[in-house]
mmCIF file of C-alpha atoms and ligand atoms in Angstrom:
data_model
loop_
_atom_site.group_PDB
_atom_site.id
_atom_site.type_symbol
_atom_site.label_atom_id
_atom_site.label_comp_id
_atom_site.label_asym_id
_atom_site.label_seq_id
_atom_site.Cartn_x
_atom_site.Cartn_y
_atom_site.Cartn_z
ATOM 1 C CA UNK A 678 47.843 67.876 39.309
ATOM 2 C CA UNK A 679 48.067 64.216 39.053
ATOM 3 C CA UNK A 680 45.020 63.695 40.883
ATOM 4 C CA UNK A 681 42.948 66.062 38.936
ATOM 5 C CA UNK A 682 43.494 64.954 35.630
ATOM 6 C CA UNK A 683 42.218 61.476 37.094
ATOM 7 C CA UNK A 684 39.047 62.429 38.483
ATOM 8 C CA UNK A 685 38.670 64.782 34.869
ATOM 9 C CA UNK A 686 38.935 61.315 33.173
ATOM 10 C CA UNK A 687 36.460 59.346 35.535
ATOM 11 C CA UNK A 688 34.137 61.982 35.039
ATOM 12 C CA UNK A 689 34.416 61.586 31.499
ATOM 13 C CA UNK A 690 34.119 57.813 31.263
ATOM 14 C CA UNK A 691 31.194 58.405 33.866
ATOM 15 C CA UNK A 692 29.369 61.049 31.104
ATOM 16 C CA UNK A 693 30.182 58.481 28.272
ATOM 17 C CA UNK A 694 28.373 55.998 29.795
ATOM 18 C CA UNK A 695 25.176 58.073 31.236
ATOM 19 C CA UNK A 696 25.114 59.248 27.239
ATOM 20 C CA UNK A 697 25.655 55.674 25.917
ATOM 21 C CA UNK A 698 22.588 54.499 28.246
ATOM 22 C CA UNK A 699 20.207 57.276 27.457
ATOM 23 C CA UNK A 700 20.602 56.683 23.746
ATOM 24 C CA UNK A 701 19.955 52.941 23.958
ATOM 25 C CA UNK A 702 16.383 51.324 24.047
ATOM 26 C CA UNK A 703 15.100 51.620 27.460
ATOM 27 C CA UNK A 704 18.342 52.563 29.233
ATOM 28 C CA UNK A 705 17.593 54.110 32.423
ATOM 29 C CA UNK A 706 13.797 54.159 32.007
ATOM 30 C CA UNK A 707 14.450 56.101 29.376
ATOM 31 C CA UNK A 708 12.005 56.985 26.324
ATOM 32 C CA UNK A 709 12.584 58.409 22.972
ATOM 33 C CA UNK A 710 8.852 58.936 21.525
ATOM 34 C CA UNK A 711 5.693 58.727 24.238
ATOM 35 C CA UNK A 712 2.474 57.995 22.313
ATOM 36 C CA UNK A 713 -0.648 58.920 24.200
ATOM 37 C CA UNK A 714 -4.072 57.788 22.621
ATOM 38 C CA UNK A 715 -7.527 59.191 23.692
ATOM 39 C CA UNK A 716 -9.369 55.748 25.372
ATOM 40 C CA UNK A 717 -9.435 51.559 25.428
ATOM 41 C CA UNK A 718 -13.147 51.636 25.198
ATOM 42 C CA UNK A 719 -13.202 52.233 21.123
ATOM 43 C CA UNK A 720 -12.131 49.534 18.818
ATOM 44 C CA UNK A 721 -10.465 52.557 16.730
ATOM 45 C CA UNK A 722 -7.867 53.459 19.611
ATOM 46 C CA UNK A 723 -7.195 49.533 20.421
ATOM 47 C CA UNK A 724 -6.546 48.853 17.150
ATOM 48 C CA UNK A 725 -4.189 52.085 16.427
ATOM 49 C CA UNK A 726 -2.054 50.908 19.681
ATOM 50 C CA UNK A 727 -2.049 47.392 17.997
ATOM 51 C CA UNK A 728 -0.626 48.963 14.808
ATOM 52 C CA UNK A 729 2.031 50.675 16.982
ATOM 53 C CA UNK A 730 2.762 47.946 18.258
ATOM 54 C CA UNK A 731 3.396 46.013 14.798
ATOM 55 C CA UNK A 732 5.464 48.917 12.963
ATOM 56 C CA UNK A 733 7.184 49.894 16.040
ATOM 57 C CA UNK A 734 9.152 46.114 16.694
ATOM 58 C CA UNK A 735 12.071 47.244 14.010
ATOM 59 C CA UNK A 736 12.737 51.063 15.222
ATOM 60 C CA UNK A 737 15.896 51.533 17.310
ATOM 61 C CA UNK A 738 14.232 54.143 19.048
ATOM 62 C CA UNK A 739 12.379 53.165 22.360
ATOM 63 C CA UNK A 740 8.192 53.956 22.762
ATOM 64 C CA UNK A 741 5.776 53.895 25.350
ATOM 65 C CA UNK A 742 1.593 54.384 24.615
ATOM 66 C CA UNK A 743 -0.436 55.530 27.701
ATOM 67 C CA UNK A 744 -4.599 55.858 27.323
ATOM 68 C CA UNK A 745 -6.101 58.551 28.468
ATOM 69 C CA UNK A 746 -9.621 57.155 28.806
ATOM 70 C CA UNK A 747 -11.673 60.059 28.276
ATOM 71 C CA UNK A 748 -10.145 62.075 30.710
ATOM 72 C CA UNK A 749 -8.331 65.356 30.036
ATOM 73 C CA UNK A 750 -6.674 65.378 33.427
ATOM 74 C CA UNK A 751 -5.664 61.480 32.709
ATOM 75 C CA UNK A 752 -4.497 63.386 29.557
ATOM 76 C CA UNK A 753 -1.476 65.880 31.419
ATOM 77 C CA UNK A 754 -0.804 63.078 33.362
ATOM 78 C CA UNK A 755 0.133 60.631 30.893
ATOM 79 C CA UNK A 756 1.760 63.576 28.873
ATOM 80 C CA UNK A 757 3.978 64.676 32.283
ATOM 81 C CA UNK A 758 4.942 61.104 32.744
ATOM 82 C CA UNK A 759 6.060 60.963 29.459
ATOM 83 C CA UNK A 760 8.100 64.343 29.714
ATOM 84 C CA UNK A 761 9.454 62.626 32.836
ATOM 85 C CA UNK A 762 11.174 59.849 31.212
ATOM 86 C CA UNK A 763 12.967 61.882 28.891
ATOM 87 C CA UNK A 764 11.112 61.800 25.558
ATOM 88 C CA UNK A 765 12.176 64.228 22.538
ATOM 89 C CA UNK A 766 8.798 63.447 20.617
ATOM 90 C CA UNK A 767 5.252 63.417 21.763
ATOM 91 C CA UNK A 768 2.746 61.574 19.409
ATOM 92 C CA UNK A 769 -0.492 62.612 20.651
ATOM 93 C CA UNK A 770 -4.326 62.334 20.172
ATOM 94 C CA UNK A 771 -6.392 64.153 22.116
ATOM 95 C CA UNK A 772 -9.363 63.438 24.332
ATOM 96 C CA UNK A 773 -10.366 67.244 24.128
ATOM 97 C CA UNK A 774 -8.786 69.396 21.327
ATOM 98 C CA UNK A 775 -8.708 72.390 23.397
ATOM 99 C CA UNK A 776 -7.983 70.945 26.556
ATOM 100 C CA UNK A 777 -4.961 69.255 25.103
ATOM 101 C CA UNK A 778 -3.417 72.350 24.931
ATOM 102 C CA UNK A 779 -2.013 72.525 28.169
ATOM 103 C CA UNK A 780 -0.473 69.022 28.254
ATOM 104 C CA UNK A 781 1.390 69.865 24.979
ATOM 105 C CA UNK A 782 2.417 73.173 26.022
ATOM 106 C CA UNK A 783 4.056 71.490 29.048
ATOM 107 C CA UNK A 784 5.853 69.273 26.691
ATOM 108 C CA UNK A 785 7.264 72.429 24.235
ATOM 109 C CA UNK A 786 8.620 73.905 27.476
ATOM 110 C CA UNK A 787 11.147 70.777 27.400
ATOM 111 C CA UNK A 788 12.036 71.442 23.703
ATOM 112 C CA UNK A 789 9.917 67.990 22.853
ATOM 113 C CA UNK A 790 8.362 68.003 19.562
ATOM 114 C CA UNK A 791 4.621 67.166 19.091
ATOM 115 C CA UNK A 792 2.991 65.658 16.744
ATOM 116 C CA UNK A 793 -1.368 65.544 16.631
ATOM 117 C CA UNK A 794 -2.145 62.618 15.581
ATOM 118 C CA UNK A 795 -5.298 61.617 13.821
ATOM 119 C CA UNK A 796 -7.213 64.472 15.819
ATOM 120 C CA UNK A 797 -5.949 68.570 15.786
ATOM 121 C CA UNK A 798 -4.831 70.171 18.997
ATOM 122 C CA UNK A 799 -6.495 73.797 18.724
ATOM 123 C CA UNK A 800 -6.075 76.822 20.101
ATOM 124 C CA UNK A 801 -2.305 76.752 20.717
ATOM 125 C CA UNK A 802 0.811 76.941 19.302
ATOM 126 C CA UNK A 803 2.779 74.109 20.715
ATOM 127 C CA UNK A 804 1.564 71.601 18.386
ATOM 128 C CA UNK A 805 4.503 71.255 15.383
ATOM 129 C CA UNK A 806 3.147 68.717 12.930
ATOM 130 C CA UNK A 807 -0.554 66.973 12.495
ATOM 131 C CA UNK A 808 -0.661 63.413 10.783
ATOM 132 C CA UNK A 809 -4.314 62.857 9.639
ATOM 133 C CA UNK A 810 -6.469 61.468 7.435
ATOM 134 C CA UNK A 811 -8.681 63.582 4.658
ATOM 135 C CA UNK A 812 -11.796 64.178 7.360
ATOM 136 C CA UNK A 813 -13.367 66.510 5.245
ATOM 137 C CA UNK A 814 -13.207 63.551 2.415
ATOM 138 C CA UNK A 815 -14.665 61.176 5.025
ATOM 139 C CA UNK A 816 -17.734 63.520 5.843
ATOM 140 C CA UNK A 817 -18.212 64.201 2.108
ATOM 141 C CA UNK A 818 -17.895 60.616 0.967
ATOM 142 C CA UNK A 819 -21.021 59.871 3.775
ATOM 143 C CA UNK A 820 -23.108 62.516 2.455
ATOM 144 C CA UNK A 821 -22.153 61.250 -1.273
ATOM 145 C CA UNK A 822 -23.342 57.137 -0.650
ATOM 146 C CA UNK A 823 -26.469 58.755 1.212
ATOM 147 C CA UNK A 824 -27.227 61.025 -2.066
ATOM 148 C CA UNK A 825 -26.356 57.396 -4.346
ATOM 149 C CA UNK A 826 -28.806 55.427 -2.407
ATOM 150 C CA UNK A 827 -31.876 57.655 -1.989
ATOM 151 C CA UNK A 828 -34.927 56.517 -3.311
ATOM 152 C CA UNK A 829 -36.796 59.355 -4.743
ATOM 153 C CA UNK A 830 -37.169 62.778 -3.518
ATOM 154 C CA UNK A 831 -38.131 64.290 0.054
ATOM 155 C CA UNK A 832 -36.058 61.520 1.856
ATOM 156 C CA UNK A 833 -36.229 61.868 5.413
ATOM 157 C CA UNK A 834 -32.519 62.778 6.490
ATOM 158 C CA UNK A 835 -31.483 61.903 10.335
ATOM 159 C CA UNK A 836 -28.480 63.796 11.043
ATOM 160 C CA UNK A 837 -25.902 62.775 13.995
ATOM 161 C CA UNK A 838 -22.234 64.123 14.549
ATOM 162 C CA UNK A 839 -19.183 63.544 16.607
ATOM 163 C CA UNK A 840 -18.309 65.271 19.935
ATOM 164 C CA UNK A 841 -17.664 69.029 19.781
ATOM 165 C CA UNK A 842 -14.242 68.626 21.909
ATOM 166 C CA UNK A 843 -13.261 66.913 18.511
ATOM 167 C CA UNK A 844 -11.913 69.226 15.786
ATOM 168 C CA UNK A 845 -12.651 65.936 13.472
ATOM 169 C CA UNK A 846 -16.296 65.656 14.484
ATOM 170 C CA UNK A 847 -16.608 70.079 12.720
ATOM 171 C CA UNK A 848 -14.536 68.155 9.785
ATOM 172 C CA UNK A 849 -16.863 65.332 9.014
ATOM 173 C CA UNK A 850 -19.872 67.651 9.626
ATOM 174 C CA UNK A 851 -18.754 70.434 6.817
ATOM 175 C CA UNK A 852 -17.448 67.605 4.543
ATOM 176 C CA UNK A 853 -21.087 66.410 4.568
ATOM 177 C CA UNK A 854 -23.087 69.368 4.550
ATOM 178 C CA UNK A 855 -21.078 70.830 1.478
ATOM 179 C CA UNK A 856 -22.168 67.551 -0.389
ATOM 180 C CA UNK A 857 -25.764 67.159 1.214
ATOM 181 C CA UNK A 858 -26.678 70.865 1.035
ATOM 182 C CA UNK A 859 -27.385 70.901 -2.255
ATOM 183 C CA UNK A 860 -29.811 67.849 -2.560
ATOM 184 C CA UNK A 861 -31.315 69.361 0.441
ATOM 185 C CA UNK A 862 -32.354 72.812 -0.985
ATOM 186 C CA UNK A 863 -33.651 70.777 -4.365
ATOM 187 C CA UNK A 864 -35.736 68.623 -2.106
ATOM 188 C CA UNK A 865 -34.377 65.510 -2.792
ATOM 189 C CA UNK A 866 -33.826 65.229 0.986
ATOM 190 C CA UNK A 867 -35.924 66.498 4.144
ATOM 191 C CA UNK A 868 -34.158 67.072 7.250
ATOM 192 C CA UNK A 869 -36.053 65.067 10.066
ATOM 193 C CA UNK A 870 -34.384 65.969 13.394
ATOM 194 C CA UNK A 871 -32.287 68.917 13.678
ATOM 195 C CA UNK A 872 -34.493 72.643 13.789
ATOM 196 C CA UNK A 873 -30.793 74.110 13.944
ATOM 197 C CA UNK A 874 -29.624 72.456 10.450
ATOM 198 C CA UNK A 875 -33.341 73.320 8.924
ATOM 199 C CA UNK A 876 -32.877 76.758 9.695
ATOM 200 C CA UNK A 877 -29.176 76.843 7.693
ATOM 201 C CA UNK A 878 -30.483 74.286 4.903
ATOM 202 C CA UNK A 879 -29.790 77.288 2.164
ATOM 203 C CA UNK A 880 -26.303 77.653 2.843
ATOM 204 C CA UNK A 881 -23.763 76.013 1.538
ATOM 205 C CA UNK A 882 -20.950 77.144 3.630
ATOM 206 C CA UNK A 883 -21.618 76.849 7.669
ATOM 207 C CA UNK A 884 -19.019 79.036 9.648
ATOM 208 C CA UNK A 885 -17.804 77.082 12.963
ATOM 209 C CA UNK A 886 -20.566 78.805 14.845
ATOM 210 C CA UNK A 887 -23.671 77.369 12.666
ATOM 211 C CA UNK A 888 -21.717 74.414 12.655
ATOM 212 C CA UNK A 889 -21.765 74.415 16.635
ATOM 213 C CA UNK A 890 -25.319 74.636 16.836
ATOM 214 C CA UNK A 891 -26.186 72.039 14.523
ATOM 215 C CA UNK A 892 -23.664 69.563 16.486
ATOM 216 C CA UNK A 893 -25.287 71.186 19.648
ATOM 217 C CA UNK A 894 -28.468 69.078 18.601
ATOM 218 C CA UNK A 895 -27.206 66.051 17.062
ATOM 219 C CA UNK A 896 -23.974 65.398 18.878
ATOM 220 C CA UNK A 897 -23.550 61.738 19.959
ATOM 221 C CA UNK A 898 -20.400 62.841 21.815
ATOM 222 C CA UNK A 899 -18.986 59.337 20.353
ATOM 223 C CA UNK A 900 -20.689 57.433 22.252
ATOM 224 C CA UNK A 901 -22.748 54.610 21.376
ATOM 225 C CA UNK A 902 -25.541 55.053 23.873
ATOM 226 C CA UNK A 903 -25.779 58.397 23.259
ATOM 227 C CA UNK A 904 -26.439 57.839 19.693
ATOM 228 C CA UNK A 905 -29.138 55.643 20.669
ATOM 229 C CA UNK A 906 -30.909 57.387 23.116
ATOM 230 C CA UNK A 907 -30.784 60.399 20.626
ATOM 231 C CA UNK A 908 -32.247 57.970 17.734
ATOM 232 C CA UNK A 909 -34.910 56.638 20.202
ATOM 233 C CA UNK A 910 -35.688 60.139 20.530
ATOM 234 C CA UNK A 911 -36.007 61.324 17.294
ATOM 235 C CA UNK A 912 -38.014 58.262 16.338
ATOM 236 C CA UNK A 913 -40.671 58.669 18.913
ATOM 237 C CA UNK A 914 -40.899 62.436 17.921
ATOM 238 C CA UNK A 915 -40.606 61.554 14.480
ATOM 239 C CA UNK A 916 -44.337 61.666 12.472
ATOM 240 C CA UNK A 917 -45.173 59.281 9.541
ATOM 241 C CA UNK A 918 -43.712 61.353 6.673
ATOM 242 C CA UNK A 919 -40.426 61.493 8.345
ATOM 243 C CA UNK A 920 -40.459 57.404 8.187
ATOM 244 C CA UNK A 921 -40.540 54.993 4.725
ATOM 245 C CA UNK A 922 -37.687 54.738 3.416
ATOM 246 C CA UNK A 923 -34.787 57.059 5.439
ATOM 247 C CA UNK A 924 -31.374 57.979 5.021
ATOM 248 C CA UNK A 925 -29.189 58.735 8.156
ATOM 249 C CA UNK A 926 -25.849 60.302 8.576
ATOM 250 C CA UNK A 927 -23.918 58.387 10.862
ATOM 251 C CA UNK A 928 -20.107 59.948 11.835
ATOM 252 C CA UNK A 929 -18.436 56.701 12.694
ATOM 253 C CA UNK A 930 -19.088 53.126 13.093
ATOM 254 C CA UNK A 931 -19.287 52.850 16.590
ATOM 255 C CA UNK A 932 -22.632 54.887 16.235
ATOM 256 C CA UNK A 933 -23.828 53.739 13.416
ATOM 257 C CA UNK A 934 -24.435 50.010 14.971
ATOM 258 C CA UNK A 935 -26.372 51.570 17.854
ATOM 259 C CA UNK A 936 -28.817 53.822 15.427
ATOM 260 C CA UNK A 937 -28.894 51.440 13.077
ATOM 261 C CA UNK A 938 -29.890 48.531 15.681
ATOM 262 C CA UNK A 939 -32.675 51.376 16.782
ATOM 263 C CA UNK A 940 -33.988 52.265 13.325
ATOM 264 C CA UNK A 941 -34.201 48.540 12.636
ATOM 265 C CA UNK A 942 -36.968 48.088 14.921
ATOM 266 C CA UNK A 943 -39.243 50.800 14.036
ATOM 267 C CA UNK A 944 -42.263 49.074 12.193
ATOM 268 C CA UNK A 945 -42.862 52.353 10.674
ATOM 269 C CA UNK A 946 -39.335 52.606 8.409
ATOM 270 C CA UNK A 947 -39.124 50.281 6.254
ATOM 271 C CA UNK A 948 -35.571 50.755 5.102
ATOM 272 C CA UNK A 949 -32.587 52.608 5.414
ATOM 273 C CA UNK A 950 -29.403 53.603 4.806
ATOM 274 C CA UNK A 951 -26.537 54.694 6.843
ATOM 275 C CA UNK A 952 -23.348 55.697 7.226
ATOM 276 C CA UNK A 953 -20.585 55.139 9.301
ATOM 277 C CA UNK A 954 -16.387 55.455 9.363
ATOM 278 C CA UNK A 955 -13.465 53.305 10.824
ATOM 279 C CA UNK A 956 -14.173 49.733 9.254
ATOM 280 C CA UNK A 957 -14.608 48.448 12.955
ATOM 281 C CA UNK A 958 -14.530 44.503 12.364
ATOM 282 C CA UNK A 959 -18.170 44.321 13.959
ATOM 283 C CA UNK A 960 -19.531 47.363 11.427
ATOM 284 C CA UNK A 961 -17.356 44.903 8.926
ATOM 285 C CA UNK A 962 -19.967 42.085 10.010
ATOM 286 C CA UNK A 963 -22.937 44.545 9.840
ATOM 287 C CA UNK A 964 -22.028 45.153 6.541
ATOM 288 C CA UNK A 965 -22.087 41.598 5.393
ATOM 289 C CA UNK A 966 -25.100 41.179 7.032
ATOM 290 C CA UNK A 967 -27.000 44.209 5.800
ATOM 291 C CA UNK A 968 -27.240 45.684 8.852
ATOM 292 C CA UNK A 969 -24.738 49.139 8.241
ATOM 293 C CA UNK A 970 -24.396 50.483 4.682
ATOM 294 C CA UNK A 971 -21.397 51.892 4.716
ATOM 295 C CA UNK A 972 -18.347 52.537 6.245
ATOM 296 C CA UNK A 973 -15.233 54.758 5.493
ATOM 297 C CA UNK A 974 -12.562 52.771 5.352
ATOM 298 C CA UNK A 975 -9.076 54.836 7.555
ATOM 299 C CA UNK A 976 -6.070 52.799 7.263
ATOM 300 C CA UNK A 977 -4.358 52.883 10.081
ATOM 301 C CA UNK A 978 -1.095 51.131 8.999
ATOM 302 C CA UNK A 979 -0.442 54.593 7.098
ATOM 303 C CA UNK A 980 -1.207 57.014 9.624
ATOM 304 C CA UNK A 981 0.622 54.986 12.019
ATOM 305 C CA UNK A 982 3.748 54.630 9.677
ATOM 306 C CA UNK A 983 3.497 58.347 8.841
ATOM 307 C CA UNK A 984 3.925 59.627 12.828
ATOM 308 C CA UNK A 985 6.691 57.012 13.483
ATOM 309 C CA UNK A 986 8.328 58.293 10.098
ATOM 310 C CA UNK A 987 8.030 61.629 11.062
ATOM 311 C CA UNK A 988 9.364 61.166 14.756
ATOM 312 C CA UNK A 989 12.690 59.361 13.759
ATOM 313 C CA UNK A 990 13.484 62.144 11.339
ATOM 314 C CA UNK A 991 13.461 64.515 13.891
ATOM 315 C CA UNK A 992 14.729 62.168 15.978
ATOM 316 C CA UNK A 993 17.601 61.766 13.428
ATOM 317 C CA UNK A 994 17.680 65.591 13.311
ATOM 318 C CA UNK A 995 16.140 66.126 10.044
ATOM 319 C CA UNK A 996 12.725 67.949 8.738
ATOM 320 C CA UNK A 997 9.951 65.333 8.385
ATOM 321 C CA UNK A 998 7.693 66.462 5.033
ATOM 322 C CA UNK A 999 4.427 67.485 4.971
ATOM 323 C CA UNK A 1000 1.857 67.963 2.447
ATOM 324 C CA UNK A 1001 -0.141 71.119 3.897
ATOM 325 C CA UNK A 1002 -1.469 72.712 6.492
ATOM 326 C CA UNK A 1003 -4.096 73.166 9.270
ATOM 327 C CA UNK A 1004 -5.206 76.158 10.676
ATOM 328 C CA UNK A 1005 -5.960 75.117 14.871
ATOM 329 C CA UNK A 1006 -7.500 78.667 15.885
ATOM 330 C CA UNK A 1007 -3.666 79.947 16.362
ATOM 331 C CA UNK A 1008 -1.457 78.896 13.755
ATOM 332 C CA UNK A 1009 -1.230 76.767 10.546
ATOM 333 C CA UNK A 1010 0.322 73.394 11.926
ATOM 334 C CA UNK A 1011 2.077 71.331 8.829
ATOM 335 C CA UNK A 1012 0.365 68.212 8.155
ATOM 336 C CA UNK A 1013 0.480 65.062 6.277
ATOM 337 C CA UNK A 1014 -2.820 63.519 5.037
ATOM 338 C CA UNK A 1015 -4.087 60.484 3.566
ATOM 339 C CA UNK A 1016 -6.678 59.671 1.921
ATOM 340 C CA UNK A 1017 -9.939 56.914 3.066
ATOM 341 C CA UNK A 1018 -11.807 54.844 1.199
ATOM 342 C CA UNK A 1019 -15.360 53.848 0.936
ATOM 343 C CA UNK A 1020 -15.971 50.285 1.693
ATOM 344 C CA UNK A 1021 -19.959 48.764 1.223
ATOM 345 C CA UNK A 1022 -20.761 45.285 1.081
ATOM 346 C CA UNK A 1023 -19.789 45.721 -3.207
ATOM 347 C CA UNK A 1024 -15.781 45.594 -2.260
ATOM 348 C CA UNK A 1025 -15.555 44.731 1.607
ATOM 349 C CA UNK A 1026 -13.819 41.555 0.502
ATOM 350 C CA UNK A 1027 -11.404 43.518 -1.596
ATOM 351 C CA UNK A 1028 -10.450 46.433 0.337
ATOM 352 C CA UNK A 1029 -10.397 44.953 3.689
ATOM 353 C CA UNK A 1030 -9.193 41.087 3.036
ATOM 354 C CA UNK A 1031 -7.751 41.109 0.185
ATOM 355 C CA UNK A 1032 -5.486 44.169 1.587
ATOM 356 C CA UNK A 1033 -4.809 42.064 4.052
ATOM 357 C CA UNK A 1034 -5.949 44.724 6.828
ATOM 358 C CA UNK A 1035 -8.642 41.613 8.545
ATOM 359 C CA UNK A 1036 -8.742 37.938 7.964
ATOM 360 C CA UNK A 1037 -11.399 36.509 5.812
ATOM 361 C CA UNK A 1038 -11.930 33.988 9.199
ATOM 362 C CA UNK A 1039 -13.019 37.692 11.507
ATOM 363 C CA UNK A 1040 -16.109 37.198 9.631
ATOM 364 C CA UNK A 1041 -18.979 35.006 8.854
ATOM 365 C CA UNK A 1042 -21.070 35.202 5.946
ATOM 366 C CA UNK A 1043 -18.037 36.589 3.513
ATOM 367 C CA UNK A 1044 -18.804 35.723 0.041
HETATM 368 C C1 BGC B 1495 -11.652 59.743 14.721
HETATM 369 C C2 BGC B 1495 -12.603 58.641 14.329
HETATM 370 C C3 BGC B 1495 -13.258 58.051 15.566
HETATM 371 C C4 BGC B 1495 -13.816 59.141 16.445
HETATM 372 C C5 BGC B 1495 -14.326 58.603 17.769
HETATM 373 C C6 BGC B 1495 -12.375 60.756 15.546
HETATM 374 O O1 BGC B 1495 -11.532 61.797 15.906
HETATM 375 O O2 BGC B 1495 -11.104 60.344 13.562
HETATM 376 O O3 BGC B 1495 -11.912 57.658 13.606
HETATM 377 O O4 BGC B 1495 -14.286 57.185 15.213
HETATM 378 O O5 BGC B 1495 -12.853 60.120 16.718
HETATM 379 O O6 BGC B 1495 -13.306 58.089 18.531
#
């Protein structure tokens, strides 16, 4: 009887200890939220695991962020590892939103709770909250600085979008067509490379499917040298009254510097302006320079504050808030959004320096 009651107790103190360890930072390999971002090769991704890395220095609660570098498979990987090492929350932004999917439902099979971040998982019902910005803002405040800055009526209008595996890239696109649709159909714009977009220009509202074929055509698939092969192509194709004085819609910065840098050298336009999102520091320096126009200005201190707010309360066993919802194809996923900014070469200095975001030294040229 004796001998029981001691082995009882060792097993107790043994459990007390396992339990102590897994709760502390890193005991046992342990991991309390995995954060798994879509690639190193954007400036936007590299600086969101920066910002991780800043707000994440005072949480008691241990982290690891693994890239997935364009690669679904990469993807499940990083997302099993994670599951591996014990974590309860999964902070996650897709490479593919419908491919992501799988990975996630892996991770609600182990009772973890996921969290989108930045980009919608669709199609499935093991995502439980989305932190985003306002993308349909971001598209809409594009179309709005292209409408602002045309000069005259029957502007040539060069449309480009994001990559169709990207819920955000449909966002952008209807943000900006609600806007631009209008000063299309009045004339103040012509569209000068997209026979898909020409042939909805008299509807305001595109279902997913018109918006698929439209991004079927103009798609950069984020990717820089996409965008410029497109814009070489278009340009070529392009005759004289679809140059002078152009406006283009550009979904992010990234893609903006690489059609801008194209448009720049055709003798035949002789100005333009375009758009872009992100506030990458070298878009920052385009701006300056009067290379980009625009750019939409996402802080990522907030989003990132917002997913590691919302994984230690339900870490802490509490319901994180949430301002509305998204519909992802299955269900309505509860979200919290923030809002962007429009940043031109008017209040660069303000919103970006004086917000202490980038230093005034990242730059050259900074009045
Ligand atoms: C993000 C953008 C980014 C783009 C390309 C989108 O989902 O919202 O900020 O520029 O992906 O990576």
């Amino acid at each position: 009887m004796k001998k029981a009651w001691k082995l009882i107790s060792l097993m107790l103190v043994v459990l007390l200890f396992t339990g102590l360890a897994a709760g502390c930072n890193n005991g046992g390999g342990k991991v309390n939220v995995g954060i798994v971002l879509p690639t190193k090769d954007e400036p936007r991704w590299v600086q969101d695991e920066q910002r991780f890395k800043d707000a994440l220095s005072d949480t008691k609660y241990s982290t690891e962020i693994l890239f997935s570098q364009g690669s679904s498979a990469k993807e499940k990987e990083n997302v099993e590892t994670l599951i591996n090492k014990g974590i309860k929350v999964l902070i996650i932004s897709p490479q593919d939103g419908d491919a992501a999917a799988a990975a996630v439902e892996a991770a609600k099979k182990e009772d973890i709770t996921v969290i989108a971040y930045d980009r919608l998982i669709t199609n499935t019902d093991a995502v439980d909250y989305y932190v985003t910005f306002d993308s349909l803002a971001v598209g809409a405040a594009q179309a709005q600085y292209l409408i602002d800055h045309a000069k005259g009526s029957g502007v040539p209008l060069y449309l480009y979008a994001g990559a169709a595996s990207d819920n955000n890239a449909f966002l952008f696109f209807e943000g900006a067509w609600k806007v631009l649709q209008p000063k299309i159909a009045d004339g103040t714009f012509k569209i000068a490379n997209s026979s898909e977009a020409e042939a909805l220009k008299d509807k305001a509202e595109l279902s997913r499917d018109e918006l698929s074929k439209i991004l079927g055509q103009v798609t950069t698939n984020w990717d820089a040298n996409e965008a410029k092969n497109k814009a070489q192509t278009h340009l070529t194709a392009a005759s004289a009254d679809l140059k002078g004085d152009v406006a283009i819609l550009a979904p992010n910065d990234g893609t903006a510097r690489s059609i801008a840098d194209v448009f720049a050298t055709d003798g035949d336009v002789s100005s333009f302006v375009v758009t872009g999102q992100d506030a990458e520091k070298a878009s920052i320096q385009y701006i300056i320079d009067g290379k980009q126009s625009m750019t939409v200005f996402k802080d990522v201190r907030t989003l990132v504050k917002d997913a590691i707010d919302m994984a230690v309360t339900v870490l802490d066993g509490k319901k994180p808030e949430t301002t509305g919802t998204y519909d992802n194809g299955k269900v309505d996923v509860k979200a919290k959004q923030t809002d962007v900014i429009v940043v031109d070469k008017e209040n660069v200095k303000k919103e970006l320096i004086d917000s202490k975001y980038y230093k005034a030294d990242d730059f050259t040229g900074l009045e």
